[in-house]
Every structure is written in C-alpha cells, then in structure tokens.
PDB file of N, CA and C in Angstrom:
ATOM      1  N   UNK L   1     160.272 121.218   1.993  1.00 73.00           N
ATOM      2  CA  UNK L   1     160.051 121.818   0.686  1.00 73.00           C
ATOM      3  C   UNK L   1     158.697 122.546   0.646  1.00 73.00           C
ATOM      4  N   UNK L   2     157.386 122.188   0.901  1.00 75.00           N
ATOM      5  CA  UNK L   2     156.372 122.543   1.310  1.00 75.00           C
ATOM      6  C   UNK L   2     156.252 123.885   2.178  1.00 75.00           C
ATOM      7  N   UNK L   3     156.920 124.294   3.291  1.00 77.00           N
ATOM      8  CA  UNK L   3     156.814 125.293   3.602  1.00 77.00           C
ATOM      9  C   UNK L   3     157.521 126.198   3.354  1.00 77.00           C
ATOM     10  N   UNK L   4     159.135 125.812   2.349  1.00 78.00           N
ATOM     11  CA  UNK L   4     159.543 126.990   1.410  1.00 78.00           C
ATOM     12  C   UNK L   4     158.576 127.265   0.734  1.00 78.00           C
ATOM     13  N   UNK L   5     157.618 126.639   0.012  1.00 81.00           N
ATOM     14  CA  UNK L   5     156.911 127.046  -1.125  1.00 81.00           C
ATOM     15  C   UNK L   5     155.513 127.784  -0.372  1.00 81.00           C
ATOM     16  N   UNK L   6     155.297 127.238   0.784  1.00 84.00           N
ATOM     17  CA  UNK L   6     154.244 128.030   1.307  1.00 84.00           C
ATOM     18  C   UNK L   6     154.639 129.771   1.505  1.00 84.00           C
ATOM     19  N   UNK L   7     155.704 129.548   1.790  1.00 84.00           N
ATOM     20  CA  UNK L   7     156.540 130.779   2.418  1.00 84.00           C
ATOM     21  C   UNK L   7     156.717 131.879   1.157  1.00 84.00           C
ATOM     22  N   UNK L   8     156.993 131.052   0.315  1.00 81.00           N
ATOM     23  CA  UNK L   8     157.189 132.306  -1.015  1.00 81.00           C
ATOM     24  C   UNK L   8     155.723 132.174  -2.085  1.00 81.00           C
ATOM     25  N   UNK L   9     155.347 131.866  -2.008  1.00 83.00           N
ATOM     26  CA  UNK L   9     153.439 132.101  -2.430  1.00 83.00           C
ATOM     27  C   UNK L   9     153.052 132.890  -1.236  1.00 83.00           C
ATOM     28  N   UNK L  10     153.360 133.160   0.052  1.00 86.00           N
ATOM     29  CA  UNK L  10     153.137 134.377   0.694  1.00 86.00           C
ATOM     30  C   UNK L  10     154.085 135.682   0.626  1.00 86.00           C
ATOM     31  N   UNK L  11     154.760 135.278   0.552  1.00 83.00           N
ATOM     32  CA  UNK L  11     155.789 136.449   0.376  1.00 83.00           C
ATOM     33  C   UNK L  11     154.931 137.023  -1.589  1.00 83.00           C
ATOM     34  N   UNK L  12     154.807 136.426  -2.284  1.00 80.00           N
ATOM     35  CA  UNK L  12     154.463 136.682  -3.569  1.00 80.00           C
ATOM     36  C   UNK L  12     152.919 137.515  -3.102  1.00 80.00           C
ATOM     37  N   UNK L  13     152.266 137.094  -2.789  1.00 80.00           N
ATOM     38  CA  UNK L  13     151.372 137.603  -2.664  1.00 80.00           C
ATOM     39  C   UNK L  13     151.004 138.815  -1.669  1.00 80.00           C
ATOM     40  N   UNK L  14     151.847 138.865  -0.872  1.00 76.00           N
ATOM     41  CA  UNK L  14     151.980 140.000   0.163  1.00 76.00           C
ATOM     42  C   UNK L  14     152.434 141.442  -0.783  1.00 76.00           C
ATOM     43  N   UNK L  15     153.742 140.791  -1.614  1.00 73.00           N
ATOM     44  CA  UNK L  15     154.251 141.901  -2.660  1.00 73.00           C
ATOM     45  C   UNK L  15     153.307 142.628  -3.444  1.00 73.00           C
ATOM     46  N   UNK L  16     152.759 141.209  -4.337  1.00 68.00           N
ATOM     47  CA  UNK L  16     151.485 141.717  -4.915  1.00 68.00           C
ATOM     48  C   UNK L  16     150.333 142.957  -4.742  1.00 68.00           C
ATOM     49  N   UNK L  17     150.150 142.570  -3.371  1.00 67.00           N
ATOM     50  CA  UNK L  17     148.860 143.773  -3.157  1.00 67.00           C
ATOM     51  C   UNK L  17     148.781 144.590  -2.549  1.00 67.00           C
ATOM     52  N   UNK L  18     150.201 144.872  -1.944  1.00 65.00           N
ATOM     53  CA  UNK L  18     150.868 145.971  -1.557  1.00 65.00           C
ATOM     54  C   UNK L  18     151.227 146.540  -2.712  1.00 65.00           C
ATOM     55  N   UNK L  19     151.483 146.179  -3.835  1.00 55.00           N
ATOM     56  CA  UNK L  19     152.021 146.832  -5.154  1.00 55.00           C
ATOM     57  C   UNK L  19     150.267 147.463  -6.027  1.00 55.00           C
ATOM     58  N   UNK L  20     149.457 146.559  -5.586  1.00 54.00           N
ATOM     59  CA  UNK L  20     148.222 146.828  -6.220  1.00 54.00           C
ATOM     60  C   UNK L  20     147.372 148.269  -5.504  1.00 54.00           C
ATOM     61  N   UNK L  21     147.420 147.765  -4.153  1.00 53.00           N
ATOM     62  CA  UNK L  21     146.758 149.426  -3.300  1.00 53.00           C
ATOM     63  C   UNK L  21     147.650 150.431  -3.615  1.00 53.00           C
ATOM     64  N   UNK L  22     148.987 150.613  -4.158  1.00 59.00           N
ATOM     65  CA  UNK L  22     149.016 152.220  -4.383  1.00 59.00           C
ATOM     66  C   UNK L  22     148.873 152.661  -5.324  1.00 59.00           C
ATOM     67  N   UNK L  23     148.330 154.082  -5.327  1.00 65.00           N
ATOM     68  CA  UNK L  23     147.252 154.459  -6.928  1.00 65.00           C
ATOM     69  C   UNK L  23     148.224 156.542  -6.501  1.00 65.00           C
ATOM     70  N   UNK L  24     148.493 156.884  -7.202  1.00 69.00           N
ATOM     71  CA  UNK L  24     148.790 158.183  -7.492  1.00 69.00           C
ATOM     72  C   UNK L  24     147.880 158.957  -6.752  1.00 69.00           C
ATOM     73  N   UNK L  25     148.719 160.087  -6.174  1.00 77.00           N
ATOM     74  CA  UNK L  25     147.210 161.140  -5.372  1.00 77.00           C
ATOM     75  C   UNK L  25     146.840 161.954  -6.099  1.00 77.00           C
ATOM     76  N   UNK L  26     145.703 161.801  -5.789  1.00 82.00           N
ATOM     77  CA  UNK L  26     144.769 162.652  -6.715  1.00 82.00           C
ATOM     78  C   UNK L  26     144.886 164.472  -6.324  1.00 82.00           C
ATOM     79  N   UNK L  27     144.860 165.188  -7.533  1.00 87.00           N
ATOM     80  CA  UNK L  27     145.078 166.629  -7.386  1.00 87.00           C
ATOM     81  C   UNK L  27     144.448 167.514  -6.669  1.00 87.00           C
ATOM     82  N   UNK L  28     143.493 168.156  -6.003  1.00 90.00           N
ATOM     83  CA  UNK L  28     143.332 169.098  -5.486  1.00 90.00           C
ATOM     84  C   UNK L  28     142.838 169.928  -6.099  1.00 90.00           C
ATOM     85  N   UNK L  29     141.835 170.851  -7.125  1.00 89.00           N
ATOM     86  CA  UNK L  29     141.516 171.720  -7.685  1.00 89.00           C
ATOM     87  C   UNK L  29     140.408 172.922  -7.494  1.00 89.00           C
ATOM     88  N   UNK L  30     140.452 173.736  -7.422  1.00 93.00           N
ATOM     89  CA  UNK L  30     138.790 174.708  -7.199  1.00 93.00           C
ATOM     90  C   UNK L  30     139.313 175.589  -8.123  1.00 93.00           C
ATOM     91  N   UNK L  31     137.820 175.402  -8.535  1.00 95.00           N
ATOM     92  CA  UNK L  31     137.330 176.361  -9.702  1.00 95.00           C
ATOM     93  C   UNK L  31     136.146 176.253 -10.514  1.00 95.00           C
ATOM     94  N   UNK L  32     135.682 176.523 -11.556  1.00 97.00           N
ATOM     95  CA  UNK L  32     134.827 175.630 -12.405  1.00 97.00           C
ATOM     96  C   UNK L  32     135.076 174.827 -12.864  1.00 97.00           C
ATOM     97  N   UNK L  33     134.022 173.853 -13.393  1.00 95.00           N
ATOM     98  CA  UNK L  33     134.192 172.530 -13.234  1.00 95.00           C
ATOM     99  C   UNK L  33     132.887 171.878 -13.919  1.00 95.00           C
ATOM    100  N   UNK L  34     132.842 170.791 -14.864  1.00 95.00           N
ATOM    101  CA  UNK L  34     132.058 170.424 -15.021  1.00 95.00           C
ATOM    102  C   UNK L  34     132.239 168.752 -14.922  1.00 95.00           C
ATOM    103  N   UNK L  35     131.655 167.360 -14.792  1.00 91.00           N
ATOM    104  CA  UNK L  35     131.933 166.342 -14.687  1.00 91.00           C
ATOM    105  C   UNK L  35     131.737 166.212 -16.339  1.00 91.00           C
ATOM    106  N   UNK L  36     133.214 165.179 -16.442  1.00 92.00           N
ATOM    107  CA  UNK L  36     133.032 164.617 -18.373  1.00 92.00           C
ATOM    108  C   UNK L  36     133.710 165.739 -19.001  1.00 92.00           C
ATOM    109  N   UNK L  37     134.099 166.890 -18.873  1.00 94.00           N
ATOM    110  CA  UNK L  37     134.592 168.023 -19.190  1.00 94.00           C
ATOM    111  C   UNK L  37     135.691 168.078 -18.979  1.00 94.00           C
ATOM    112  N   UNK L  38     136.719 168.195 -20.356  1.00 92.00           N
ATOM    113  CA  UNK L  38     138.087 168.440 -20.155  1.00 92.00           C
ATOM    114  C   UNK L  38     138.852 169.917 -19.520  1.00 92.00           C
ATOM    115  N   UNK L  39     139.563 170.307 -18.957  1.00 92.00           N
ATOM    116  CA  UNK L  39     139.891 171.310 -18.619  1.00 92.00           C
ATOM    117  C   UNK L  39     139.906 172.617 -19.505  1.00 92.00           C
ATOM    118  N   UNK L  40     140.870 171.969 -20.653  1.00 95.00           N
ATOM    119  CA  UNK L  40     140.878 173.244 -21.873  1.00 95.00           C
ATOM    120  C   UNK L  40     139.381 173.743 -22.143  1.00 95.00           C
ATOM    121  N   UNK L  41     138.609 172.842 -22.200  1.00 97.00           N
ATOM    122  CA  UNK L  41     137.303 172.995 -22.509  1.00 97.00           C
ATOM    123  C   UNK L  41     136.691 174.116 -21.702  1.00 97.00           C
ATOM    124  N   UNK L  42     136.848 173.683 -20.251  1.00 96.00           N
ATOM    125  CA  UNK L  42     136.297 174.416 -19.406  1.00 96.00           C
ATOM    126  C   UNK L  42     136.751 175.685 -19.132  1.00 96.00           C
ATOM    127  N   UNK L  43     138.236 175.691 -19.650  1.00 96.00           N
ATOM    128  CA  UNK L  43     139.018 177.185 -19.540  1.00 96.00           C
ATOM    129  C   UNK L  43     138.470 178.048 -20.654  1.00 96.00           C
ATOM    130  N   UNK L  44     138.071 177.407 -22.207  1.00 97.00           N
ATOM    131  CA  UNK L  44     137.546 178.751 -23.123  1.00 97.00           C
ATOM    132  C   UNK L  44     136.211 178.646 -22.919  1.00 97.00           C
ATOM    133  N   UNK L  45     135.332 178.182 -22.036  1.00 97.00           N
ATOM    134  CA  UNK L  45     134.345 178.271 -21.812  1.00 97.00           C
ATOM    135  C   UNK L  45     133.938 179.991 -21.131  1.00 97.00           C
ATOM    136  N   UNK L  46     135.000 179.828 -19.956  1.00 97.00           N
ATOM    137  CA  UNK L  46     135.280 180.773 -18.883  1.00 97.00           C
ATOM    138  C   UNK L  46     135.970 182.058 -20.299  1.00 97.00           C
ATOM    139  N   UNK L  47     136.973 181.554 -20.703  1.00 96.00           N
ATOM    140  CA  UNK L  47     137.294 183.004 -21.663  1.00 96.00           C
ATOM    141  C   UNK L  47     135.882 183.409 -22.411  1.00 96.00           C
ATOM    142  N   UNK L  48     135.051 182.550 -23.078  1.00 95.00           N
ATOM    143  CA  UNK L  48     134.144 182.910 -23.643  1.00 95.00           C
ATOM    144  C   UNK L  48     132.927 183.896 -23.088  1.00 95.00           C
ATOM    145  N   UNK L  49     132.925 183.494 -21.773  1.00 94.00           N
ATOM    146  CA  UNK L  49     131.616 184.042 -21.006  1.00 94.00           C
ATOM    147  C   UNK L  49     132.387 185.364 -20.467  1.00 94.00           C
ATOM    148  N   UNK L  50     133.587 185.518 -20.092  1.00 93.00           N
ATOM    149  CA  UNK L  50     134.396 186.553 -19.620  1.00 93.00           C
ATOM    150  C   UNK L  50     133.961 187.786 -20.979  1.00 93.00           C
ATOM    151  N   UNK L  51     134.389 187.056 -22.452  1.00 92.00           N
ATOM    152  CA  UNK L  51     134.702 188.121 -23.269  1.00 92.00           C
ATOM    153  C   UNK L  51     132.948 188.692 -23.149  1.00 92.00           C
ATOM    154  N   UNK L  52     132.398 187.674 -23.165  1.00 90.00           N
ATOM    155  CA  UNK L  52     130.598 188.341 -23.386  1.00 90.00           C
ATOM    156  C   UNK L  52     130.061 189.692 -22.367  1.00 90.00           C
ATOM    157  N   UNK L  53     131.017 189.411 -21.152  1.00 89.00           N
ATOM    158  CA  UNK L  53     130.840 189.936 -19.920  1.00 89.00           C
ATOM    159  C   UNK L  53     131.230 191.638 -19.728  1.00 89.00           C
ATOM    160  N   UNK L  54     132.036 191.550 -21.275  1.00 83.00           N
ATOM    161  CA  UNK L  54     132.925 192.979 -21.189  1.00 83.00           C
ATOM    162  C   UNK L  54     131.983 194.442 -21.421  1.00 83.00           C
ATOM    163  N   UNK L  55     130.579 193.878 -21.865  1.00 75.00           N
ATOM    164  CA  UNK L  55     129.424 195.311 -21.723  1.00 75.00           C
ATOM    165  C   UNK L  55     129.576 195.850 -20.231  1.00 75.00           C
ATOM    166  N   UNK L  56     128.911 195.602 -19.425  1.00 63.00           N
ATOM    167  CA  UNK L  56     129.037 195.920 -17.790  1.00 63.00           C
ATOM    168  C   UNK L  56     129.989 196.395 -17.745  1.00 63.00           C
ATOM    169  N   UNK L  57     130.578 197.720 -16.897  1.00 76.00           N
ATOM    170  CA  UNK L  57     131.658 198.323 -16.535  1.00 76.00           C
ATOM    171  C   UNK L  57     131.479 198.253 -14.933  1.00 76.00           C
ATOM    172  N   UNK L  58     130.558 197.913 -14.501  1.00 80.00           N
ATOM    173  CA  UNK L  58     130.850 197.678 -12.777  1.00 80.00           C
ATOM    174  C   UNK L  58     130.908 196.314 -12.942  1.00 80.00           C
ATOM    175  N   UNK L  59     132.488 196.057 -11.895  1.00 82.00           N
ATOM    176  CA  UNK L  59     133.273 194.464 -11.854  1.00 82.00           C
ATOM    177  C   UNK L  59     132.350 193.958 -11.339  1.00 82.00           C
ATOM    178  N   UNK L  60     130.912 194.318 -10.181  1.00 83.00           N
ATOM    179  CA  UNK L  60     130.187 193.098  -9.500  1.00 83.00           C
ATOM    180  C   UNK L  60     129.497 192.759 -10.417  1.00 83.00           C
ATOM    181  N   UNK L  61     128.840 193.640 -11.474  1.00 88.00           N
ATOM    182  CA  UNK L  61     127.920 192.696 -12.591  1.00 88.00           C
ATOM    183  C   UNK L  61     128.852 191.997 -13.654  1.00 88.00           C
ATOM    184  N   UNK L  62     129.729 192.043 -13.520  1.00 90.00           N
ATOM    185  CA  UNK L  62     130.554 191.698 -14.215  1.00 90.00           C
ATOM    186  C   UNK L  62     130.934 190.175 -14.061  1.00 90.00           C
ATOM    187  N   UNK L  63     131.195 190.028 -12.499  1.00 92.00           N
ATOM    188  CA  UNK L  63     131.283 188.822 -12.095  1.00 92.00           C
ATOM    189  C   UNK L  63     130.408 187.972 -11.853  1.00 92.00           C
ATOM    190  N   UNK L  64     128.916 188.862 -11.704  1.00 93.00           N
ATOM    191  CA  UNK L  64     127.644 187.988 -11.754  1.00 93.00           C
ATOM    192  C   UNK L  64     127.225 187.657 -13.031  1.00 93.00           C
ATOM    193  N   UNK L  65     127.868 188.336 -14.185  1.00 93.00           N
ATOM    194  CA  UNK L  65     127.326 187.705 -15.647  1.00 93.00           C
ATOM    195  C   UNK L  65     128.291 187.017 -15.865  1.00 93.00           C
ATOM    196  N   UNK L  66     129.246 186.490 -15.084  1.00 95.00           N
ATOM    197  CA  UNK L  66     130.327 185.358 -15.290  1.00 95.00           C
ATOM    198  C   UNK L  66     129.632 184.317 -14.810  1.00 95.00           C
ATOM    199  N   UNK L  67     129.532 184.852 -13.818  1.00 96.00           N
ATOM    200  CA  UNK L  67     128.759 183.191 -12.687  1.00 96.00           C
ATOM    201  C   UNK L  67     127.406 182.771 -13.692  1.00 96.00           C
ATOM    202  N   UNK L  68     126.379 183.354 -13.952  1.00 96.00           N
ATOM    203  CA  UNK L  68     125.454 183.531 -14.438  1.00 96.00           C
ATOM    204  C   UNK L  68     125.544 182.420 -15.683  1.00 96.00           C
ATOM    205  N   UNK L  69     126.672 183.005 -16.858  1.00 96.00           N
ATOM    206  CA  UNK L  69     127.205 182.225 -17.714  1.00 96.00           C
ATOM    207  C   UNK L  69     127.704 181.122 -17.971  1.00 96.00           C
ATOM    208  N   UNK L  70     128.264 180.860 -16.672  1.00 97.00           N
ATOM    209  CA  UNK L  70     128.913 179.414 -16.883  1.00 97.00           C
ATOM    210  C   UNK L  70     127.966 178.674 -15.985  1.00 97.00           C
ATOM    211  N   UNK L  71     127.128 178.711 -15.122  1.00 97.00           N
ATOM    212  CA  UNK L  71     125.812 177.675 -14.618  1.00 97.00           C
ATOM    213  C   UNK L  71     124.847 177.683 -15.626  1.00 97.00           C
ATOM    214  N   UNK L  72     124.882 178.746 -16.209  1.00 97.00           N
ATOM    215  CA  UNK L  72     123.686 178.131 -17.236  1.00 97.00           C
ATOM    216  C   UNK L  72     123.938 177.524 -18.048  1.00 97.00           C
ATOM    217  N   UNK L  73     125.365 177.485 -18.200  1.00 97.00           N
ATOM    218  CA  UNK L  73     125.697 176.487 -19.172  1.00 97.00           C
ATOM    219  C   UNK L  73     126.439 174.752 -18.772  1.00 97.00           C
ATOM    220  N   UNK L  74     125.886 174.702 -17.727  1.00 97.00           N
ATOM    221  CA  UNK L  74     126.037 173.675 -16.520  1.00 97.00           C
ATOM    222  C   UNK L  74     127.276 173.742 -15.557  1.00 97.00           C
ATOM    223  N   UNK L  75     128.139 174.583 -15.880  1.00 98.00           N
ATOM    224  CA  UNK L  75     129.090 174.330 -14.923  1.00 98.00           C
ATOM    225  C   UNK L  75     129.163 174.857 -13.539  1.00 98.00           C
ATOM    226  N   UNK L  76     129.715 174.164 -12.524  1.00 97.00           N
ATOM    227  CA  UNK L  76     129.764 174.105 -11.142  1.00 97.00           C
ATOM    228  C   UNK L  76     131.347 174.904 -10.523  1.00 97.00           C
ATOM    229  N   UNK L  77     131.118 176.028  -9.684  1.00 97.00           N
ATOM    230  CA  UNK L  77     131.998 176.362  -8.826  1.00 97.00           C
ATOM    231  C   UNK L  77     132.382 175.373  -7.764  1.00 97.00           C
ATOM    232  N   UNK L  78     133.410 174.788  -7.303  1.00 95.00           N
ATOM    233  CA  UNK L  78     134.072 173.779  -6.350  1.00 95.00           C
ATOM    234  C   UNK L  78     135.154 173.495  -6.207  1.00 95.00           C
ATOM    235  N   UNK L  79     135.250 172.977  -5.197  1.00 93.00           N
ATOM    236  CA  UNK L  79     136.770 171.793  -5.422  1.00 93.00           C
ATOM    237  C   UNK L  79     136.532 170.289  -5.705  1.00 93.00           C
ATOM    238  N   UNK L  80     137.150 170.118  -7.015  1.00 89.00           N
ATOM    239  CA  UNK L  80     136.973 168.809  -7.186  1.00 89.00           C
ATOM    240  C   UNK L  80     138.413 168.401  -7.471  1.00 89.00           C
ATOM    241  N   UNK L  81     138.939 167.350  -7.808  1.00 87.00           N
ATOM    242  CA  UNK L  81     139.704 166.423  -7.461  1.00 87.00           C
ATOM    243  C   UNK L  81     140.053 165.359  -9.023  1.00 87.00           C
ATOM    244  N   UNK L  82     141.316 165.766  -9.301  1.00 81.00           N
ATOM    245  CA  UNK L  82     141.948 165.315 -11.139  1.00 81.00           C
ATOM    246  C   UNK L  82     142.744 164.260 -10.465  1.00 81.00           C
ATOM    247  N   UNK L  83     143.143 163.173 -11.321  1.00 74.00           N
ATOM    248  CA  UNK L  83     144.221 161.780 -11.456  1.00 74.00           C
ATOM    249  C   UNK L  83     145.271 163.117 -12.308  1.00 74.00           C
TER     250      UNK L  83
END
C-alpha cells in the first residue's frame, strides 16, 4: 500500500510542475517602446509627434523630428518582448 501511495504522490507531483513550467511565449516586437507604457499609448504618441513633424518637407528631417520626438519624450527604439 505504501508504495502505491509513494508512486502516485510522484506521479502527482511530476504532473504538477510540468504543468507549472509552461508559461505562453512571449511576442517578439520592434519598434517604439516605452517600459509601463501601454501600446495604444505609445501608438498616438508616434501619431502625435508624426502630425507635429508635417512642417519639414524633406522625409530625412522629417524622420529625425520623429526620432527626436519620441526620445525626448522617453521612448526607446528596440525589440522588446509582450505576454
């Protein structure tokens, strides 16, 4: 009786934490990005600094008063990584 019961308190517990280590993979993302920052957030951030951006008619200053805009307003170009 003893080593049925040993046998299935291992079997229980083997299940267990094999059921506990798997966790969903995490996403893959590049772009801007800020930590604590929801996405939507970070997307009218980017529309916002885009619309400001529309004086400049040459696209490279254009894209440097993008970049410009969204680091100064802390956010980070990268790949970071969503649940």
């Amino acid at each position: 009786f003893m080593k049925k019961l040993l046998f299935f308190q291992l079997l229980l517990i083997a299940i267990l934490t094999q059921s506990c280590s798997f966790s969903p993979p995490l996403q893959q993302r590049t772009g801007w990005y800020k930590i604590g920052v929801p996405l939507n957030v970070v997307e009218n951030t980017l529309v916002q600094c885009e619309y400001e951006s529309a004086g400049p008619n040459n696209a490279n200053k254009r894209a440097d008063f993008v970049q410009n805009c969204m680091m100064r307003l802390g956010f980070r170009y990268g790949t970071y990584y969503i649940e």
